[in-house]
Tab-separated table of C-alpha atoms and ligand atoms in Angstrom:
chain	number	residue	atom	x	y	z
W	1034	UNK	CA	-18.460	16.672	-1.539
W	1035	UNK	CA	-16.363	15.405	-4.489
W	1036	UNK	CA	-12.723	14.130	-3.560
W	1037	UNK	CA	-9.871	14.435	-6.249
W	1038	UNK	CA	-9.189	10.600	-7.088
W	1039	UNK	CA	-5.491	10.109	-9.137
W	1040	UNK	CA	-6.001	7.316	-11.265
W	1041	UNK	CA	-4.558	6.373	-14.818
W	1042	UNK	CA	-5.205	3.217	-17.110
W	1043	UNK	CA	-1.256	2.014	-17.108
W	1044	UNK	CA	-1.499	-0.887	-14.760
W	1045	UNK	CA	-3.632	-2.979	-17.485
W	1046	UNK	CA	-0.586	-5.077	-18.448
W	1047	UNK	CA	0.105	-6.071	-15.017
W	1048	UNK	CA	-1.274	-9.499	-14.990
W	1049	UNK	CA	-0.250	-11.972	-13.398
W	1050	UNK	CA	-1.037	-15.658	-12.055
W	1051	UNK	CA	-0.163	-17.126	-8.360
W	1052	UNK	CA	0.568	-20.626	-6.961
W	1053	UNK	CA	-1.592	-20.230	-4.134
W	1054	UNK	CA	-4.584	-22.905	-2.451
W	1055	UNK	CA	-3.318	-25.705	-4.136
W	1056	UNK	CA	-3.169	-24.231	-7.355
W	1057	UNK	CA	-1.775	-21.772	-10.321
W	1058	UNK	CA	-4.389	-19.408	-10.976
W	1059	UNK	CA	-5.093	-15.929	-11.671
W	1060	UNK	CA	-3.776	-13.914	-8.923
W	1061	UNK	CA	-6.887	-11.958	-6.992
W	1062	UNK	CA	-4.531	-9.110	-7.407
W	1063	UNK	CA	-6.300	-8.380	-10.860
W	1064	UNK	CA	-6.782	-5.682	-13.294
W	1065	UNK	CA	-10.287	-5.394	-12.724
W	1066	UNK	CA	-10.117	-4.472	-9.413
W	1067	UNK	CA	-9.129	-0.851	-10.267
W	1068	UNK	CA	-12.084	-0.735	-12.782
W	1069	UNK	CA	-14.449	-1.769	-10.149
W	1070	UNK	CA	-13.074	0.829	-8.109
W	1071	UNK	CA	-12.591	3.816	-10.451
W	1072	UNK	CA	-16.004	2.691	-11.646
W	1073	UNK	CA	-17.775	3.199	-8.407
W	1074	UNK	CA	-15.840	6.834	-7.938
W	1075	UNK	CA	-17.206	7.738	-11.619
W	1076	UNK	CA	-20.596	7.252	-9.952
W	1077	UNK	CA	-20.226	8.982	-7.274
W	1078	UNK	CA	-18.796	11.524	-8.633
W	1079	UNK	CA	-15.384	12.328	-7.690
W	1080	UNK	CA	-13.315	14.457	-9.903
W	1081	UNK	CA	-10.506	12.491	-11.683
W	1082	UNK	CA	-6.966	13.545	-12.284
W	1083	UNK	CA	-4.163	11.940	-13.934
W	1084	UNK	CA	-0.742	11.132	-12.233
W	1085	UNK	CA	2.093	13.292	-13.376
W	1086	UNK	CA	5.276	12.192	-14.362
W	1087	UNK	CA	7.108	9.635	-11.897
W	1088	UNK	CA	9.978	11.504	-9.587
W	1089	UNK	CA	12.730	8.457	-9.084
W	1090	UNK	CA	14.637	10.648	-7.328
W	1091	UNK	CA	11.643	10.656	-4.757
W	1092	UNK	CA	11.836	6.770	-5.363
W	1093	UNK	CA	15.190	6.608	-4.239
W	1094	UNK	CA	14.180	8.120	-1.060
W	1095	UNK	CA	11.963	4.844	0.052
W	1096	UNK	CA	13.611	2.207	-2.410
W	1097	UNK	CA	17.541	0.626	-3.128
W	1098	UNK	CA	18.818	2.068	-6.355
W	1099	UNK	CA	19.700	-1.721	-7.223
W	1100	UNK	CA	16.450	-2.477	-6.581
W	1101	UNK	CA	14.912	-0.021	-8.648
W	1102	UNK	CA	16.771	-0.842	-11.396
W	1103	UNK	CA	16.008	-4.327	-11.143
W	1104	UNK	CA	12.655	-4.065	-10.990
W	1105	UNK	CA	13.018	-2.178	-14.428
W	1106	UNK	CA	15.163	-4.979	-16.447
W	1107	UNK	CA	14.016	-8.311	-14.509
W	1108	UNK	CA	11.750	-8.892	-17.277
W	1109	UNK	CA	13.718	-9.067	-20.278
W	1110	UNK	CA	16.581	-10.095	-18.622
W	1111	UNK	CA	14.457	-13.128	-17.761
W	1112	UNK	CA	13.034	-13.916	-21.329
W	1113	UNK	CA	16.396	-13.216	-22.381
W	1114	UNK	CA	18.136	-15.575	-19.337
W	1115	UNK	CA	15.200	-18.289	-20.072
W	1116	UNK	CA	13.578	-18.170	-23.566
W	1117	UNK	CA	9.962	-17.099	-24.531
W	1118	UNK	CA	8.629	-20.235	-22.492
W	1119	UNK	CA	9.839	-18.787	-19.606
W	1120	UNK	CA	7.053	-15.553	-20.341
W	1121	UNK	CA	3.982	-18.095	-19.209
W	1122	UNK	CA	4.954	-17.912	-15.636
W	1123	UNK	CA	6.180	-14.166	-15.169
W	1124	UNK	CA	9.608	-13.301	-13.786
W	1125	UNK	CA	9.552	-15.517	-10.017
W	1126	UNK	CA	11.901	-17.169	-7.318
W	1127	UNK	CA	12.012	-19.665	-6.023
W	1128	UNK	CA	15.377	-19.491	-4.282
W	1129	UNK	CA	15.908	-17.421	-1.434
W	1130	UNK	CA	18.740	-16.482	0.941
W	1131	UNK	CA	18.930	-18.470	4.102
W	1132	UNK	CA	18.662	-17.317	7.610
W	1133	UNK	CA	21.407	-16.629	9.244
W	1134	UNK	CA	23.759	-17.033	6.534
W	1135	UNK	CA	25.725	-14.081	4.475
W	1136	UNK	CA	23.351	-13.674	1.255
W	1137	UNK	CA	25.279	-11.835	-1.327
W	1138	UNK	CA	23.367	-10.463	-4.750
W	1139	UNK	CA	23.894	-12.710	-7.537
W	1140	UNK	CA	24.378	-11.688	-10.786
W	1141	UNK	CA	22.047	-13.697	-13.087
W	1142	UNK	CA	18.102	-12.576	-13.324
W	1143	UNK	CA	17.078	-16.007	-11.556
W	1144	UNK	CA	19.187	-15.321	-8.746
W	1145	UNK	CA	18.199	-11.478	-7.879
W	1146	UNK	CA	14.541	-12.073	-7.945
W	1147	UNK	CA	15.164	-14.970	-4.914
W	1148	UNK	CA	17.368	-11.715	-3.378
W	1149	UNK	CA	15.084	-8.888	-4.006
W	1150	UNK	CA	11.747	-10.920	-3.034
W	1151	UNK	CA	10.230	-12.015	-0.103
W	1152	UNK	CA	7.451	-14.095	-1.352
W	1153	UNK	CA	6.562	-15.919	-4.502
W	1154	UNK	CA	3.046	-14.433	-4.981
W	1155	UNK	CA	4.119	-11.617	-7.123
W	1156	UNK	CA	5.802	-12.250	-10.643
W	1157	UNK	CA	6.916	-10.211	-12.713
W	1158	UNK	CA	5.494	-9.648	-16.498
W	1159	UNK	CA	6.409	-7.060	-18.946
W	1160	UNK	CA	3.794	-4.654	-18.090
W	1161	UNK	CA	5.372	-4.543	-14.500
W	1162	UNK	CA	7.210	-1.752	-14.481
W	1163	UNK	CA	5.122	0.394	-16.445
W	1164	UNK	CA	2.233	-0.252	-13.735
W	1165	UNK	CA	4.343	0.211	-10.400
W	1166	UNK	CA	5.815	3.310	-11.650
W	1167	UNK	CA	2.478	4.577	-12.435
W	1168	UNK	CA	0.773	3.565	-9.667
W	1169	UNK	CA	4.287	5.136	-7.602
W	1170	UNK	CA	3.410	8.260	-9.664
W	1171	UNK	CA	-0.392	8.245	-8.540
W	1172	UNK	CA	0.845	8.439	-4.768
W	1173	UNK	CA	3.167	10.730	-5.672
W	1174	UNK	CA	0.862	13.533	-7.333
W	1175	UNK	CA	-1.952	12.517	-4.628
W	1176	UNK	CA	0.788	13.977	-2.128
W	1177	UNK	CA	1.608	16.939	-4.050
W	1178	UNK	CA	-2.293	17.788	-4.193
W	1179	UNK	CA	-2.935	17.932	-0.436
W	1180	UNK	CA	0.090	19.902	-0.159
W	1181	UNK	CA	-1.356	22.110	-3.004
W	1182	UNK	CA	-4.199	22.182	-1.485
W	1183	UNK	CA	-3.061	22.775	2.244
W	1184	UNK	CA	-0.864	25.608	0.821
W	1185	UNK	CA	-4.493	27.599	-0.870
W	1186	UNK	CA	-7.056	25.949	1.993
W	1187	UNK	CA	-5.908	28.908	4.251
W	1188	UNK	CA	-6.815	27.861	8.412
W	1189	UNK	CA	-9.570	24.673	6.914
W	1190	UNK	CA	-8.062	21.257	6.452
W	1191	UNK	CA	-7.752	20.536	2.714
W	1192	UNK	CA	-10.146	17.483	1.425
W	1193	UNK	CA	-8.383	14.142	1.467
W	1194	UNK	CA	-7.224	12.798	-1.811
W	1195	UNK	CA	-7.437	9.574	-2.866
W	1196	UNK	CA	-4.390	7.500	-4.756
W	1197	UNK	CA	-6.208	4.812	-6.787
W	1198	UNK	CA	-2.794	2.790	-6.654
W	1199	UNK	CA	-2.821	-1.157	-8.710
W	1200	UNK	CA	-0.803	-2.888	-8.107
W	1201	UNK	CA	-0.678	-2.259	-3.880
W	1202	UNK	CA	2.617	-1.367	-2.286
W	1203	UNK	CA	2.727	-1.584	1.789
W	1204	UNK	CA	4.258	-5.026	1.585
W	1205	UNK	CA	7.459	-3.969	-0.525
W	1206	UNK	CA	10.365	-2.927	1.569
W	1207	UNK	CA	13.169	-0.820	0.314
W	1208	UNK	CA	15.043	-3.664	-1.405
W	1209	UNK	CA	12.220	-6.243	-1.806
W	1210	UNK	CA	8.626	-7.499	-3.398
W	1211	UNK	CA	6.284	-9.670	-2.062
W	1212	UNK	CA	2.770	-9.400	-1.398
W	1213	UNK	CA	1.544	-8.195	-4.790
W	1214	UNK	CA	3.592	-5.225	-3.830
W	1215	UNK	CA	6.420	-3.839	-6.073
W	1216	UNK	CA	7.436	-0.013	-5.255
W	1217	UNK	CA	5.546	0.733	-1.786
W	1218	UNK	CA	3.195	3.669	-3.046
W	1219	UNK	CA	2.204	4.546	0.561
W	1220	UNK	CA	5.991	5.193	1.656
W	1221	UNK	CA	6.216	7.177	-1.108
W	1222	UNK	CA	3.453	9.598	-0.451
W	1223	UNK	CA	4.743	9.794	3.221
W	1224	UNK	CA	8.050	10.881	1.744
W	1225	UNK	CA	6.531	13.160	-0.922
W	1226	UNK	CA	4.750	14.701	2.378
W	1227	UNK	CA	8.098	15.349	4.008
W	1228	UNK	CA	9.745	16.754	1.132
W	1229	UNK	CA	7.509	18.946	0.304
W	1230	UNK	CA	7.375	20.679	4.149
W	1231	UNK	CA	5.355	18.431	6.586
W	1232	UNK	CA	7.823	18.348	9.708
W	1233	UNK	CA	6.261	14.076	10.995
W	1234	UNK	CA	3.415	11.654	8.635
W	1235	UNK	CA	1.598	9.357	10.232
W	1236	UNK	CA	0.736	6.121	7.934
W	1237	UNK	CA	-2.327	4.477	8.683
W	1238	UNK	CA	-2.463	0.907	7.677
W	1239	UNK	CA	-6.169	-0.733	7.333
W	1240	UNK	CA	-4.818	-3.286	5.705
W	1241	UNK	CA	-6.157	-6.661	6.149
W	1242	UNK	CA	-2.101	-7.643	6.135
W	1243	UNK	CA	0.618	-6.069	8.012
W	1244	UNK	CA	2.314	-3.093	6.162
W	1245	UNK	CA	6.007	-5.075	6.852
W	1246	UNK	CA	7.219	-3.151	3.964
W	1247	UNK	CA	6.237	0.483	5.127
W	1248	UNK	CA	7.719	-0.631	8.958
W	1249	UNK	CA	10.729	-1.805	7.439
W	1250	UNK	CA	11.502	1.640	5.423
W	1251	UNK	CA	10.432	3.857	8.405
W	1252	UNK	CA	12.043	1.667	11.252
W	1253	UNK	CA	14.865	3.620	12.549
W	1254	UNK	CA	13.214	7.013	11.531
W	1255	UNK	CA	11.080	9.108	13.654
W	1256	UNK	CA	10.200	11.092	11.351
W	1257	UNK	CA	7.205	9.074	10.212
W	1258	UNK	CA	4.907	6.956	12.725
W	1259	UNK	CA	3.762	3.829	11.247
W	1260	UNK	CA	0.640	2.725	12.405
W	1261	UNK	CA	-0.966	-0.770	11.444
W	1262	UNK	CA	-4.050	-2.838	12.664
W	1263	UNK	CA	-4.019	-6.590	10.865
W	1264	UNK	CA	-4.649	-10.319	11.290
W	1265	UNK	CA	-1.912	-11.461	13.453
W	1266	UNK	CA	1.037	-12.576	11.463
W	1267	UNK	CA	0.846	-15.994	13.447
W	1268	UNK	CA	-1.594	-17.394	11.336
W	1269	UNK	CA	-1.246	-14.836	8.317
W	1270	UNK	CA	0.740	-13.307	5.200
W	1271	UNK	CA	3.147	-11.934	5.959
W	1272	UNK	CA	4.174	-14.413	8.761
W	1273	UNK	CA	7.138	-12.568	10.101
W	1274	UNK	CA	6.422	-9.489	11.157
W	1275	UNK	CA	3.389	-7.100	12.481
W	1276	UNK	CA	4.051	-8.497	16.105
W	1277	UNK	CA	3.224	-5.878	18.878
W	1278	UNK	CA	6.578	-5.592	20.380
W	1279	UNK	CA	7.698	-4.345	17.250
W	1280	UNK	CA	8.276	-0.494	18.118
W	1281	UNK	CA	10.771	0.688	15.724
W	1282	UNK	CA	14.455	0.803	16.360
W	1283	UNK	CA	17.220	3.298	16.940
W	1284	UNK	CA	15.587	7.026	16.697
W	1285	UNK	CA	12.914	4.979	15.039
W	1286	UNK	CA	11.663	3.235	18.942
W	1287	UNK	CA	8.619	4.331	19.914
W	1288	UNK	CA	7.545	5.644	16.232
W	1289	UNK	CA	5.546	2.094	15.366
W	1290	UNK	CA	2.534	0.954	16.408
W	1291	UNK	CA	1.228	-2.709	15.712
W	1292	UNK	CA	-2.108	-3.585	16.423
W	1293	UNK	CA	-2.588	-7.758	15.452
W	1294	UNK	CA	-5.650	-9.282	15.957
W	1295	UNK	CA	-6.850	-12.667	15.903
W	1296	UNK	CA	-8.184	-14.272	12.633
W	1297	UNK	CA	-11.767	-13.900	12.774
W	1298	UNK	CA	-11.895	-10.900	15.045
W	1299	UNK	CA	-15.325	-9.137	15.530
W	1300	UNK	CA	-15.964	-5.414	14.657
W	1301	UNK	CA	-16.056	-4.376	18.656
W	1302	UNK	CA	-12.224	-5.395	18.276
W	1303	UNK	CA	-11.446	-4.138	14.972
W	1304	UNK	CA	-13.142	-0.611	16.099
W	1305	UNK	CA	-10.857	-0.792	19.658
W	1306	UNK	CA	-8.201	-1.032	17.425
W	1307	UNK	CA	-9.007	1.914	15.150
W	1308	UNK	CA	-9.421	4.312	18.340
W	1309	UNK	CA	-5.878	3.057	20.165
W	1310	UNK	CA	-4.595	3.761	16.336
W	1311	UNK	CA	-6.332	7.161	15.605
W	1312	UNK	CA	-5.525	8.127	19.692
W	1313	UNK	CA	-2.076	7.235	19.104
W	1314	UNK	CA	-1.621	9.406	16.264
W	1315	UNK	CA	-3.654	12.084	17.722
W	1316	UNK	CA	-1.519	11.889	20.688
W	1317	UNK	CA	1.372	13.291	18.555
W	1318	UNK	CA	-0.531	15.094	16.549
W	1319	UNK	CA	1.186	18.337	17.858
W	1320	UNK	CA	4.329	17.647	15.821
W	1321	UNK	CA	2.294	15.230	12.957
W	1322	UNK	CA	1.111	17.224	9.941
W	1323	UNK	CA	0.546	14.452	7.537
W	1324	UNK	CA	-1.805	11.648	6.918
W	1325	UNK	CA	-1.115	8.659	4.613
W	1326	UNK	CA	-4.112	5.668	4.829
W	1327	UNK	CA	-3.092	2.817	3.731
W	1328	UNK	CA	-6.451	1.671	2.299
W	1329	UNK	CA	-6.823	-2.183	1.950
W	1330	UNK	CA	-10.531	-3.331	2.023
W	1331	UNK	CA	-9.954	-6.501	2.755
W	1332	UNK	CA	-11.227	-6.610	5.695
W	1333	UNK	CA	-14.579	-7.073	4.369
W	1334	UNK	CA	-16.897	-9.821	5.385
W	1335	UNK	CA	-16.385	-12.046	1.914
W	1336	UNK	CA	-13.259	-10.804	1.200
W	1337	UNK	CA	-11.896	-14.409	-0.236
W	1338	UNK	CA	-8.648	-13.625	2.028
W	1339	UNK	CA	-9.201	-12.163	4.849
W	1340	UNK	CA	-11.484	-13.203	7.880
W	1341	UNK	CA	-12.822	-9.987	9.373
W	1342	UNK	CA	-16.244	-8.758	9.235
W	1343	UNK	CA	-16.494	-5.277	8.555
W	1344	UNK	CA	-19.291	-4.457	5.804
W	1345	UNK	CA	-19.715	-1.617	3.521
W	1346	UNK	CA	-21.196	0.454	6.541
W	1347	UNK	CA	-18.221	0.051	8.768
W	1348	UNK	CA	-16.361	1.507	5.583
W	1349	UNK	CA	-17.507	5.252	6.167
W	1350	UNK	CA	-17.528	4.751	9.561
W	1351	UNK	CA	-13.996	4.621	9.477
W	1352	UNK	CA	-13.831	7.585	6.781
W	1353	UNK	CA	-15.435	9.313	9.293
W	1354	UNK	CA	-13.305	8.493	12.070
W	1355	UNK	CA	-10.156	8.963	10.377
W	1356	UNK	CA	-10.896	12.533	8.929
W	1357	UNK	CA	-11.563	13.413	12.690
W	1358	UNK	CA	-8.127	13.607	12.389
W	1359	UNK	CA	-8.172	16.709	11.178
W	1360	UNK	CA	-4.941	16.463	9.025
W	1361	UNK	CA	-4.571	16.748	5.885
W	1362	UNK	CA	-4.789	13.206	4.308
W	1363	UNK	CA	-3.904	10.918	1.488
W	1364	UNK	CA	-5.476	7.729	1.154
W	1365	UNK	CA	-3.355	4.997	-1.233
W	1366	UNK	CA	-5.245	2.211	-2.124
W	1367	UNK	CA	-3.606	-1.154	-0.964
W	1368	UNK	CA	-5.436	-4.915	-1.130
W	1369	UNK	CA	-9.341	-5.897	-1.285
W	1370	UNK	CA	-10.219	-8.826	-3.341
W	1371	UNK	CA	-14.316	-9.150	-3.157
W	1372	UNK	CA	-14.328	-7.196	-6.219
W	1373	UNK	CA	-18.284	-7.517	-6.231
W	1374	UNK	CA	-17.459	-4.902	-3.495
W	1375	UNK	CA	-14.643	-3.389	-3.904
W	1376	UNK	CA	-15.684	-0.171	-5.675
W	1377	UNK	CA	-18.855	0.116	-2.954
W	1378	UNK	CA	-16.301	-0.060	-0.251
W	1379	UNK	CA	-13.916	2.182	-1.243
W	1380	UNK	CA	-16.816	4.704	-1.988
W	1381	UNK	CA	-17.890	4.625	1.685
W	1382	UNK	CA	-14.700	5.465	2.566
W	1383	UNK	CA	-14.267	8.280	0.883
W	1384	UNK	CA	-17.994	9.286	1.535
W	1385	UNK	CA	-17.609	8.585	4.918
W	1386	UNK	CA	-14.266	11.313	4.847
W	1387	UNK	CA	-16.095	13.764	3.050
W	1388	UNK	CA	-19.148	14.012	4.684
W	1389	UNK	CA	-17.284	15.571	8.521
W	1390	UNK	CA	-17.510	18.972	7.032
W	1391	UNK	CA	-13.251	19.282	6.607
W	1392	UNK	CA	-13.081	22.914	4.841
W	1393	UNK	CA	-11.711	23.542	1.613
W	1394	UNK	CA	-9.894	26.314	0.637
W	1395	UNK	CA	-13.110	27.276	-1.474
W	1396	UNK	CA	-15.309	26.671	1.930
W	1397	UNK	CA	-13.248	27.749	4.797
W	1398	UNK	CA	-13.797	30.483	6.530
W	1399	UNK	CA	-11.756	33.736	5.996
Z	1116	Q9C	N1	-1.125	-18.755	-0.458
Z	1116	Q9C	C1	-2.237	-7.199	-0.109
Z	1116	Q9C	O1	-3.343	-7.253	0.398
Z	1116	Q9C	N2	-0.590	-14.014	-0.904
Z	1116	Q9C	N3	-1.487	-8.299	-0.308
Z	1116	Q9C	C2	0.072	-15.242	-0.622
Z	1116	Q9C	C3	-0.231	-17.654	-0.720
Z	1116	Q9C	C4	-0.491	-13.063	0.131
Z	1116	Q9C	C5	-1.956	-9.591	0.075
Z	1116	Q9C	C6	-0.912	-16.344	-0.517
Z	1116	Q9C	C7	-1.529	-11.989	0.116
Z	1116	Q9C	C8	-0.933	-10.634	-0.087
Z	1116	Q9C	C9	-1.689	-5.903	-0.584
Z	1117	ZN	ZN1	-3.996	-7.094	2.341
């Protein structure tokens, strides 16, 4: 059964390079990722639809207004701060507040990207903005499809949709990037959910990496229950967070979920995981109305940063296993690197979802 796949072209001039293993290089966070995956949907036949226009308003919702705006100028106000030497590099920090101390916002360029940053994996070029608010906008009309669809599926479950987000999102919190994550598209399809009726989302995060940034924005709200399984942040990106005891806070406690395992962890875990995660959100699924997967693939066997096995097999078991849900579900593509695979992968999911037998509105019964 084909799924609707958002997609759109205008991430091409997000390009960047990475000091990472000892070297500058092209980040693995690349262009052709998406083409490998909207290549591999093409195939298999999936019906494509381009993103409407961006909400900020809905932007807002998940995201600092400072930061926003920021993300919007840091370019040229960087070329303009620096000269046209400075454009080799991209936009980066490489100062950060301190622990512990009061960190006020500076005013120059240099200093807000060390204040609205976490990490310095993710520059920023001048087709930045143009690609995270597209890829923002992709999550964004992926949302407004399921409800769409939810509102003409009559008593069936509407098909999942898929948000074919580049650059990712889960890493960025409200007021900061990091992670090859700008605008956190996931957030903002769980907030797109809410707005338009859905009383509790659930986010999902597959993610090789913990989703710090989507914890961070839902952490004192129980309105949406954050879910993610990753490599333990002991020994991986993003360090700091993705702990167990991490529960949420305020009306928030109880409404996160962290499942780390260890580097290297075999499927038997990974699958344990996936079952506390889907019970978990079954659990509640009384008051939840609202999927959001947070779809990184890089838990695959050669992914060249992660250390999980799962293969392409695994993929649409987990497609399977999530639409046993039963909700209505959007799934925003996050991080996979083993391009070779990435398109394959991403297919399985999605094959994997559609093949449980979730009624349309055109299939349901009446
Ligand atoms: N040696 C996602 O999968 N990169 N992001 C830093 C420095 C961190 C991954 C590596 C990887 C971020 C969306
Ligand atoms: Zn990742």
């Amino acid at each position: 059964m084909p799924v609707q796949v958002v997609a759109s072209e205008a991430h091409r001039d997000h390009e960047t390079m990475e000091f990472a293993r000892g070297r500058v290089a092209p980040s693995p966070e690349s262009p052709t990722r998406a083409t490998i995956i909207s290549d591999a949907l093409h195939v298999a036949g999936h019906r494509f639809v381009e993103p409407d226009d961006l909400d900020l308003d809905l932007v807002h919702r998940v995201h600092s207004a400072e930061y926003v705006e920021f993300l919007r100028t840091a370019w040229e106000r960087w070329i303009a701060h620096l000269g046209p030497d400075a454009a080799e590099s991209g936009a980066v920090a490489f100062t950060w507040p301190r622990r512990g101390e009061l960190s006020r916002r500076p005013d120059d360029v240099v200093g807000q990207l060390g204040y609205h940053s976490f990490a310095g994996d993710s520059p920023i070029v001048a087709g930045t903005w143009a690609a995270v608010t597209a890829s923002a906008a992709i999550a964004q009309t992926a949302a407004d499809l399921v409800v769409g669809a939810r509102a003409t599926a009559g008593s069936g479950v509407p098909s999942p949709v898929y948000a074919l987000c580049r650059p990712p999102g889960h890493h960025a919190t409200a007021d900061q990037l990091g992670g090859y994550c700008y605008l956190n598209n996931s957030a903002i399809a769980a907030q797109r959910l809410l707005d338009r009726g859905s009383r509790r989302v659930a986010v999902l995060d597959v993610d090789y990496h913990h989703g710090n940034g989507t914890q961070a924005i839902f952490d004192t709200r129980d309105d949406v229950l954050t879910v993610s399984i990753h490599a333990d942040p002991a020994s991986e990106f993003p360090w700091f967070t993705g702990h167990a005891d991490e529960i949420g806070s305020g009306a928030g406690a109880g409404w996160n979920l962290n499942l780390p395992l260890p580097r290297h962890a075999e499927r038997a875990v990974w699958d344990d995981a996936l079952d506390t995660a889907l019970s978990r959100i079954t659990d509640a699924a009384s008051t939840i109305d609202a999927l959001v997967v947070a779809l990184g693939v890089d838990t695959y066997v050669d992914d060249p940063l992660g250390t999980f096995p799962l293969d392409t097999d695994d993929f649409s078991g987990i497609g399977r296993r999530v639409a046993g849900c039963g909700l209505p579900t959007v799934v925003v593509q996050e991080g996979g690197y083993a391009v070779d695979a990435l398109g394959r992968n991403v297919a399985a999911v999605l094959d994997g979802m559609a093949s449980t037998g979730i009624r349309t509105g055109d299939d349901a019964p009446r």
